[in-house]
Short mmCIF file of N, CA and C in Angstrom, two decimals:
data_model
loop_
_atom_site.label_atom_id
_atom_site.label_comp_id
_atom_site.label_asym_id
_atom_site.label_seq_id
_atom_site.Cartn_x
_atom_site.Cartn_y
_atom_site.Cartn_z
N UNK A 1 -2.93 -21.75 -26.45
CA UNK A 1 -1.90 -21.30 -25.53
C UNK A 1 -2.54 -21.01 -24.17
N UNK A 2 -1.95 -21.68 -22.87
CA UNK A 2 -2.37 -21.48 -21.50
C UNK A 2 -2.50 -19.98 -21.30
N UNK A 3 -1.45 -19.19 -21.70
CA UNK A 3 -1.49 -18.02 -21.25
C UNK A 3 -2.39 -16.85 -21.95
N UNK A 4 -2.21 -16.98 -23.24
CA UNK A 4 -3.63 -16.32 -24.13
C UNK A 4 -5.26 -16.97 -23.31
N UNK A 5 -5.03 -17.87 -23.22
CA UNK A 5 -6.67 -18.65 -22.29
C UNK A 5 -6.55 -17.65 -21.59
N UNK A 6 -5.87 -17.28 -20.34
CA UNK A 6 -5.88 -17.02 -19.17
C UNK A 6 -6.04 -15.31 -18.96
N UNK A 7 -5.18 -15.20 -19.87
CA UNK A 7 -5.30 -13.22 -20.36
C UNK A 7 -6.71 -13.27 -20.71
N UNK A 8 -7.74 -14.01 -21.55
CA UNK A 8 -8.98 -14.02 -21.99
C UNK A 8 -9.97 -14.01 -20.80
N UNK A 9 -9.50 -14.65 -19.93
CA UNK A 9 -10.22 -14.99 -18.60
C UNK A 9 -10.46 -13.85 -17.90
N UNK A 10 -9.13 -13.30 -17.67
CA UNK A 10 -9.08 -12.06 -16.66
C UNK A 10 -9.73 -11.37 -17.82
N UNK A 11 -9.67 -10.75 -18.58
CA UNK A 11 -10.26 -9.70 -19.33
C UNK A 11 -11.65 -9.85 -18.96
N UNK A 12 -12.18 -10.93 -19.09
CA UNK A 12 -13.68 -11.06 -19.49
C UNK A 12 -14.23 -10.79 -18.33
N UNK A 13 -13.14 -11.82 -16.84
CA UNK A 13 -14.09 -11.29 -15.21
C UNK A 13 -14.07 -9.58 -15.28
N UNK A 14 -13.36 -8.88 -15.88
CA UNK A 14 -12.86 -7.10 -15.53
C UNK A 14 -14.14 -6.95 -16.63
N UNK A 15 -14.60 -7.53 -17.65
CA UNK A 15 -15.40 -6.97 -18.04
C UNK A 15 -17.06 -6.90 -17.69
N UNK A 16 -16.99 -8.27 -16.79
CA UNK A 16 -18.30 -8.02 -16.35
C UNK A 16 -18.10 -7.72 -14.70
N UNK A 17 -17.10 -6.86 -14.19
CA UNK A 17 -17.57 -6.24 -13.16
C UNK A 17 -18.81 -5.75 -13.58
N UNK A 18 -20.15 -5.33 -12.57
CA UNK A 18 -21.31 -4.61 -12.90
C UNK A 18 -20.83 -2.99 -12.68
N UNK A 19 -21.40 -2.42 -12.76
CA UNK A 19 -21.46 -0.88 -12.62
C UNK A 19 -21.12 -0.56 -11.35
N UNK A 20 -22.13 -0.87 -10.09
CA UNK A 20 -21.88 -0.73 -8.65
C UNK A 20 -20.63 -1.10 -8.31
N UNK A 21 -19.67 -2.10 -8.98
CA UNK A 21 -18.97 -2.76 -8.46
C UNK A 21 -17.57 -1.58 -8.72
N UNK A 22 -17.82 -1.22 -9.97
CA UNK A 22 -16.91 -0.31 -10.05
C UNK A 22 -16.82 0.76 -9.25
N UNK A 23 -18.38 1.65 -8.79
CA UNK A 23 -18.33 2.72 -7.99
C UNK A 23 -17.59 2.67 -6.85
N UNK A 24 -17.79 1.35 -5.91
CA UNK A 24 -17.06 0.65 -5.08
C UNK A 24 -15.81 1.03 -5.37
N UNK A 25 -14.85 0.12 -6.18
CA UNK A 25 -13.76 0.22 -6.37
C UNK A 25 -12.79 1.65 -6.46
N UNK A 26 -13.89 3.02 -7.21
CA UNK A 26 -13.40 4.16 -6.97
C UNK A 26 -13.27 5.11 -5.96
N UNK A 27 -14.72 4.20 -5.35
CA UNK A 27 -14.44 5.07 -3.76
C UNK A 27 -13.37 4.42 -3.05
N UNK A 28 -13.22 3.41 -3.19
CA UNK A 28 -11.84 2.99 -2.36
C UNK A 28 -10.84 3.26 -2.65
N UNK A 29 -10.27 3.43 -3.53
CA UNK A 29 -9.33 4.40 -4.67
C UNK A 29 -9.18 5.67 -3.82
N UNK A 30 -10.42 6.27 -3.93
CA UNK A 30 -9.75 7.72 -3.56
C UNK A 30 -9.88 7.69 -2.04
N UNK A 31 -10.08 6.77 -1.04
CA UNK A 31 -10.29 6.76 0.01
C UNK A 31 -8.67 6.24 0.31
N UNK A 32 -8.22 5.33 -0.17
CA UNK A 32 -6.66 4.86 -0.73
C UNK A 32 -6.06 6.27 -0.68
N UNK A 33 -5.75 7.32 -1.90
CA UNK A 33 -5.22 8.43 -2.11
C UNK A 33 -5.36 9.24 -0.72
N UNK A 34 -6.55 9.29 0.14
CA UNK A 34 -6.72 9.78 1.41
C UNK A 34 -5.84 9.57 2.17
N UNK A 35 -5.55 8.30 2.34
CA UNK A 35 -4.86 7.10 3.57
C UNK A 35 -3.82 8.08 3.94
N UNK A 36 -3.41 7.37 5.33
CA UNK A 36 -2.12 7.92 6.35
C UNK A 36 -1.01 7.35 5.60
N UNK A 37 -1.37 5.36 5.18
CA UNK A 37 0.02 4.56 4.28
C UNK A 37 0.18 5.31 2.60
N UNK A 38 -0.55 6.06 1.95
CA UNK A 38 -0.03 6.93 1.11
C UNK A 38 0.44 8.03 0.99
N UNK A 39 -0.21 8.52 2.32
CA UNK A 39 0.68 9.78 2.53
C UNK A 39 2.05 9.46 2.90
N UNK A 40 1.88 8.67 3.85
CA UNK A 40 3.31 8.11 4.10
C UNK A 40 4.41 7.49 2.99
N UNK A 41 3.86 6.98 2.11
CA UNK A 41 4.54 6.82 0.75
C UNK A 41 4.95 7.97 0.21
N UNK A 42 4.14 9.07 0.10
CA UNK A 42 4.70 10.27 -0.22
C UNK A 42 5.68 11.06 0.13
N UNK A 43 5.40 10.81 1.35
CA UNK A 43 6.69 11.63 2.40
C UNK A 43 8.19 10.22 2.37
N UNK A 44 7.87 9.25 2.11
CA UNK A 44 8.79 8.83 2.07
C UNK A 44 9.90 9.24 0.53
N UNK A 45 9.20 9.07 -0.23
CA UNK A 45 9.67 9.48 -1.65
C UNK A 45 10.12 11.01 -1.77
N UNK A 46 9.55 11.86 -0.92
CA UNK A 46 10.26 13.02 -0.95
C UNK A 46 11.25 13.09 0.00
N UNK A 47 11.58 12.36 0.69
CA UNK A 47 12.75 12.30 1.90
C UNK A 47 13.61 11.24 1.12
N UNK A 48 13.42 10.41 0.00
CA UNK A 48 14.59 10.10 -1.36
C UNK A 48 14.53 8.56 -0.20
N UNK A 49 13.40 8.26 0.29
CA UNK A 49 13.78 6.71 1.30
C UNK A 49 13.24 5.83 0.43
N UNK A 50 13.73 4.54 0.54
CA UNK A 50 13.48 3.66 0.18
C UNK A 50 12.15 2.92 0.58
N UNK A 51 11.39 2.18 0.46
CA UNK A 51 10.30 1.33 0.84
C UNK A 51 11.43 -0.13 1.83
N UNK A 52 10.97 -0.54 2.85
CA UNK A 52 12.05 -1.61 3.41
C UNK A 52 10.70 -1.89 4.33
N UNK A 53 11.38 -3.78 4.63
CA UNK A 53 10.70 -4.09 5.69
C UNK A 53 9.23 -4.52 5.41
N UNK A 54 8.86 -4.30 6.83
CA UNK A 54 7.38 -4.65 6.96
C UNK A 54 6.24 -3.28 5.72
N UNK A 55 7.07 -2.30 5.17
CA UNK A 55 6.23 -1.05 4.12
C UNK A 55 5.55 -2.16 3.35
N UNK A 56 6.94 -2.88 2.46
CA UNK A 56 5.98 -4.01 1.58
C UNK A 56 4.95 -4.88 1.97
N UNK A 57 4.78 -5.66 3.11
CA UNK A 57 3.65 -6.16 3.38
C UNK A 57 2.44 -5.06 3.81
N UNK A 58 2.85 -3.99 3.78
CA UNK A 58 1.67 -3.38 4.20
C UNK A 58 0.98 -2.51 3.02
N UNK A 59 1.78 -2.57 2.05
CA UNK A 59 1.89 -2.04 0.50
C UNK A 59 0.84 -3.05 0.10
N UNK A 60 1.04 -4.48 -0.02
CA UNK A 60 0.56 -5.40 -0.54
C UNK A 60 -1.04 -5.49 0.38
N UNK A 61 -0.91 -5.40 1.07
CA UNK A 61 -2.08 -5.49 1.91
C UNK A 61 -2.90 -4.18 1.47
N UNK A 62 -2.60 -3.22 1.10
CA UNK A 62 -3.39 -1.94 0.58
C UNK A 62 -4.16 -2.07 -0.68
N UNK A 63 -2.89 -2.65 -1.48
CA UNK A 63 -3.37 -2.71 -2.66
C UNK A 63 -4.35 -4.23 -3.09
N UNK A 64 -4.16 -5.28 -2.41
CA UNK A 64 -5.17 -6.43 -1.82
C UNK A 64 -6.50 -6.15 -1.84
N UNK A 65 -6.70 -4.72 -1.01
CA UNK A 65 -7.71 -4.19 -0.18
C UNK A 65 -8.22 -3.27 -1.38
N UNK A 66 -7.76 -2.76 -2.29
CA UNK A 66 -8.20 -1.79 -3.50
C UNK A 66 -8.66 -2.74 -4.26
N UNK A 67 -8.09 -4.19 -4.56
CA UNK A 67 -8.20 -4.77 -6.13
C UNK A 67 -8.31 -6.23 -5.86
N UNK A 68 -8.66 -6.72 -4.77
CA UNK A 68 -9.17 -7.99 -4.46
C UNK A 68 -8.09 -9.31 -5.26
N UNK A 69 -7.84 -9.76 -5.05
CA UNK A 69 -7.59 -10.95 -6.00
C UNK A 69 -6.19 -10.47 -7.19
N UNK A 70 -6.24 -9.10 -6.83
CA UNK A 70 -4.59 -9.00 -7.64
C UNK A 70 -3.15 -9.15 -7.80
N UNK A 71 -2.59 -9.69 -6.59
CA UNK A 71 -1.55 -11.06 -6.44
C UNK A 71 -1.85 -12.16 -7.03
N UNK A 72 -2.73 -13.01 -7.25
CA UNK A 72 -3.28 -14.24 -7.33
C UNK A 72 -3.45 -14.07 -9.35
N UNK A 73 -4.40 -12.74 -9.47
CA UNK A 73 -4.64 -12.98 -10.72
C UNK A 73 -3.29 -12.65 -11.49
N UNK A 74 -2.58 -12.00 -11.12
CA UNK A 74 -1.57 -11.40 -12.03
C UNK A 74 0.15 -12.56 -11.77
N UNK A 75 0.03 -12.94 -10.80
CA UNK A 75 0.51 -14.40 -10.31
C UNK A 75 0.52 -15.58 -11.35
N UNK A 76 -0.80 -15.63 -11.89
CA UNK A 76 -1.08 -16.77 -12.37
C UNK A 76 -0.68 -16.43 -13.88
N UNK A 77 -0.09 -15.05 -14.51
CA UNK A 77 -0.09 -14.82 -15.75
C UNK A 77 1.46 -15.27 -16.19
N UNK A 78 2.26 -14.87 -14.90
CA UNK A 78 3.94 -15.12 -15.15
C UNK A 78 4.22 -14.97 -14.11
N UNK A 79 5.62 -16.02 -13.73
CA UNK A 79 6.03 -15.84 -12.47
C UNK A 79 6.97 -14.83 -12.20
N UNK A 80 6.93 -13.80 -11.42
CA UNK A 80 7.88 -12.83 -11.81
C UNK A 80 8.83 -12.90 -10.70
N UNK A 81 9.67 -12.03 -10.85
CA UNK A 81 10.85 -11.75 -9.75
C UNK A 81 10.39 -10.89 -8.88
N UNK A 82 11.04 -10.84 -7.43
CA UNK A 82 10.23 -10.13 -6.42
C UNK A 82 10.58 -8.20 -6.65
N UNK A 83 11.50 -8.21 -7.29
CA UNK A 83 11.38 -6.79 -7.91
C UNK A 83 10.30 -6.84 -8.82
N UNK A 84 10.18 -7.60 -9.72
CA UNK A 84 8.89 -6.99 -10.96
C UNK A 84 7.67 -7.15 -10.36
N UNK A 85 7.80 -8.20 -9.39
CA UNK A 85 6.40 -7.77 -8.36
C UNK A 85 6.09 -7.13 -7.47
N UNK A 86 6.84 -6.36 -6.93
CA UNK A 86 7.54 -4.69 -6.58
C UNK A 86 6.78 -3.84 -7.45
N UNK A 87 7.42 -3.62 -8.31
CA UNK A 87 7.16 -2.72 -9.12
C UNK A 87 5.41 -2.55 -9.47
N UNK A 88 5.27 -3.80 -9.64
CA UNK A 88 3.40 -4.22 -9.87
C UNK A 88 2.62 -3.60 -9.10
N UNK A 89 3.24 -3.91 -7.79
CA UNK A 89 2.36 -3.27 -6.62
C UNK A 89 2.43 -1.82 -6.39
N UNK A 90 3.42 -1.35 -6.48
CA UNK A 90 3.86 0.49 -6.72
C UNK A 90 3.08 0.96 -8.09
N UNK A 91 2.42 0.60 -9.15
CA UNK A 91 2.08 0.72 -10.40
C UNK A 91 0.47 0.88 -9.65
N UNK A 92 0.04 -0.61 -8.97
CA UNK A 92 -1.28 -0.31 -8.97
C UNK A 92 -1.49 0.41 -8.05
N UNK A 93 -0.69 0.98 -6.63
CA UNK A 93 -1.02 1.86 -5.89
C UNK A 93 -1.04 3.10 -6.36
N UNK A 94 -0.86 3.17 -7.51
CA UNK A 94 -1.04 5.00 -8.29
C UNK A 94 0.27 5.69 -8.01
N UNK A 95 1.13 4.91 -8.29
CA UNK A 95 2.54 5.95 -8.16
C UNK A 95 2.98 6.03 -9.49
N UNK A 96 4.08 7.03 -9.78
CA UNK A 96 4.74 7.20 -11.40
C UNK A 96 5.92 6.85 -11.03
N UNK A 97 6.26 6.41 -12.17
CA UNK A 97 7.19 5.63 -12.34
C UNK A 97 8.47 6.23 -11.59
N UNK A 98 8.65 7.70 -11.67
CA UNK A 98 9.56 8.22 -10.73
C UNK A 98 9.59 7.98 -9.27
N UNK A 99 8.49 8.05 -9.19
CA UNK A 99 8.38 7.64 -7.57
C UNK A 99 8.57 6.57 -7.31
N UNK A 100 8.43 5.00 -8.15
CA UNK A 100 8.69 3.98 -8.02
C UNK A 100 10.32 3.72 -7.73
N UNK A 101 10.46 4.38 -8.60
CA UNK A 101 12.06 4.69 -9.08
C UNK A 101 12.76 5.07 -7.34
N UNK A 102 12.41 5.79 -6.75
CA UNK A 102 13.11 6.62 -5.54
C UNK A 102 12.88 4.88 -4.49
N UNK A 103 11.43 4.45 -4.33
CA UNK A 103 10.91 3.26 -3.53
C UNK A 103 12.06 2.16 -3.67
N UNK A 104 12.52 1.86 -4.86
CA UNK A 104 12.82 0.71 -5.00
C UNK A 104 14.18 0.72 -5.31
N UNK A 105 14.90 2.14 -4.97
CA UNK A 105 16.53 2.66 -5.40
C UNK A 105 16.67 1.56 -6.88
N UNK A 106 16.07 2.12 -7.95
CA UNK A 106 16.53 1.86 -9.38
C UNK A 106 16.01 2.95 -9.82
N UNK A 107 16.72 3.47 -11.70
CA UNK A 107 16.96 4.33 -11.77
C UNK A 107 15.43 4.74 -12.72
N UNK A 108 15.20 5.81 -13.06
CA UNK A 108 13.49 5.41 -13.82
C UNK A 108 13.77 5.03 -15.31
N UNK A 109 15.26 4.67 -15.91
CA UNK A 109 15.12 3.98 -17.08
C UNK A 109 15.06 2.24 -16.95
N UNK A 110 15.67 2.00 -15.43
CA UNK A 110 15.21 0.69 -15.19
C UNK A 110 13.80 0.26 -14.59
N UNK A 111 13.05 1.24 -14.24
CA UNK A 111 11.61 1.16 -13.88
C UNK A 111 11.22 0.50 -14.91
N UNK A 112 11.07 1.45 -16.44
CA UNK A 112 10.85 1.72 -17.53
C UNK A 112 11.11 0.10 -18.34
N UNK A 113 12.34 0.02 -17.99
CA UNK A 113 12.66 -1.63 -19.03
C UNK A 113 12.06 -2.52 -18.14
N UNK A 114 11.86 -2.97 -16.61
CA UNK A 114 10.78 -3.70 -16.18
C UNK A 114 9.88 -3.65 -16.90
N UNK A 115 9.24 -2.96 -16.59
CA UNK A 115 7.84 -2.64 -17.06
C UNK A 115 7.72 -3.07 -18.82
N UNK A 116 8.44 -2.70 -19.30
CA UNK A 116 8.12 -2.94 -21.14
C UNK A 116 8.69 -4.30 -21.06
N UNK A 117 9.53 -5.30 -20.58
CA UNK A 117 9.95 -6.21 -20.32
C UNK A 117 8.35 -7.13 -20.05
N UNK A 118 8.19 -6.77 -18.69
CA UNK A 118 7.20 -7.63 -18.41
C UNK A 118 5.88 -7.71 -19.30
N UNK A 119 5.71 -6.93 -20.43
CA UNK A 119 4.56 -6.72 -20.91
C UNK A 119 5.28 -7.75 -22.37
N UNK A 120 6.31 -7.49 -22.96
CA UNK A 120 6.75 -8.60 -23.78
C UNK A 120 6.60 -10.00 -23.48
N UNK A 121 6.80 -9.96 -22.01
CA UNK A 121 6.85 -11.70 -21.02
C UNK A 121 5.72 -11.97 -21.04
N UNK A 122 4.47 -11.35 -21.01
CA UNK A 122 3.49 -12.29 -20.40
C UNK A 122 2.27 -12.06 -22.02
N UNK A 123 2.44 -10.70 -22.83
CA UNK A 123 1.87 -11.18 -23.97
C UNK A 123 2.17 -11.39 -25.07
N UNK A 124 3.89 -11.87 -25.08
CA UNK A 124 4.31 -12.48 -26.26
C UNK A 124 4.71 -11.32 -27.59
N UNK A 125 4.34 -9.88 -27.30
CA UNK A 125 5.10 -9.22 -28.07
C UNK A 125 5.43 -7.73 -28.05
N UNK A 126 5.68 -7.07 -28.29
CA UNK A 126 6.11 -6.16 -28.32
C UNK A 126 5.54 -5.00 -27.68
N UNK A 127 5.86 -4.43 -26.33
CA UNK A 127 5.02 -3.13 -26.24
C UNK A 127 5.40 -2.36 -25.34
N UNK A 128 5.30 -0.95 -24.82
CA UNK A 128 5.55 -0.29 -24.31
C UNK A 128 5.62 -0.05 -22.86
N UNK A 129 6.29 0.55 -21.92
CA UNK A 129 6.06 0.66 -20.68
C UNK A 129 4.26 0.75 -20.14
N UNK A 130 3.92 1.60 -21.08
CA UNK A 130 2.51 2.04 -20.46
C UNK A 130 1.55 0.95 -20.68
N UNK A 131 1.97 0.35 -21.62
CA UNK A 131 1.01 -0.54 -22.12
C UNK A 131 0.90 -1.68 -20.90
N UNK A 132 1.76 -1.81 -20.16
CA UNK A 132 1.82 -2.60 -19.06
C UNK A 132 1.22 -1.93 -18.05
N UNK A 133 1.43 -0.82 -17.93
CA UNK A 133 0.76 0.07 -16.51
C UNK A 133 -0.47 -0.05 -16.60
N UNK A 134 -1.02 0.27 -18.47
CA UNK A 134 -3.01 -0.01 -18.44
C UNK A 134 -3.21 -1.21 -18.14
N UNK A 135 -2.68 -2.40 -18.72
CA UNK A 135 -3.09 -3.74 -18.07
C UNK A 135 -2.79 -3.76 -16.65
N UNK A 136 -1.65 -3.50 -16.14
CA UNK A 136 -1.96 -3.40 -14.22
C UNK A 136 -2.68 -2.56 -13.98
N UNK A 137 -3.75 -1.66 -14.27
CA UNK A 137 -4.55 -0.78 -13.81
C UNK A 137 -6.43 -1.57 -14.19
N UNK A 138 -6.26 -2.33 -15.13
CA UNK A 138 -7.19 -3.64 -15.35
C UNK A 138 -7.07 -4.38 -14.60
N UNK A 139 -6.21 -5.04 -13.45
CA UNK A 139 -6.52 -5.76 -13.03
C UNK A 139 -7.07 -5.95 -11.61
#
C-alpha cells in the first residue's frame, strides 16, 4: 500500500532526526510560544475572533518555520480539505482544540470529528482525536 510505504517513510526521517536537531527544533518552539504572531493568536481567541485573511498565510509560514517540510510531508499522506488543513496547522502551532474551535468558528465537537476523521483517512482505522494530534506533533 502507497500510503502505509509513505507513513513508514515519514516515521523513519522523524526517527533519525539526530539529537541537536531536535534541541533546535525546541528552541524554536518556545521561541514560537514567545512570538508577537502567538500572542496575537491569543488575544485573538480571547476577543472570540476568527483567524481571516492574510493570519493564515502567516500561520502557515510560522509553522513552516517550526517544522520544515510540514505542508509537503503531511500533503503527500491525504489530500485534505482546506479546513482539515486548517485545523493541521492550528494543531501544530500548539493550540487546543478549543482554541481552534473559536479560530475557525466550528464548534469543539466538530474540531474533535475532524481530527478523529482524518486519522481514520489517512491510517485506515480506527482512532481517536488525539491520536491524530500525536502524529501532527511527529511531523
Amino acid at each position: 500500500n502507497v500510503m502505509e510505504s509513505r507513513l513508514r517513510e515519514i516515521e523513519s526521517e522523524m526517527r533519525h532526526m539526530d539529537e541537536e536537531n531536535r534541541h533546535v527544533r525546541a528552541a524554536g518552539e518556545t521561541r514560537y510560544l514567545d512570538s508577537d504572531f502567538y500572542m496575537k493568536l491569543c488575544q485573538m481567541i480571547d476577543a472570540d475572533e476568527p483567524l481571516k485573511g492574510t493570519d493564515w498565510n502567516d500561520l502557515e509560514s510560522q509553522v513552516e518555520s517550526l517544522s520544515p517540510g510540514f505542508s509537503s510531508r503531511l500533503n503527500s499522506l491525504y489530500r485534505l480539505s482546506l479546513l482539515e488543513y486548517r485545523v493541521c496547522l492550528l494543531l501544530k502551532a500548539h493550540l487546543s482544540p478549543a482554541q481552534i474551535s473559536v479560530l475557525i468558528c466550528k464548534s469543539q465537537s466538530a474540531v474533535s470529528s475532524i481530527r478523529s476523521r482524518l486519522y481514520q483517512k489517512v491510517f485506515g482505522k480506527k482512532g481517536g482525536a488525539k491520536d491524530w494530534d500525536e502524529f501532527i506533533g511527529s511531523l
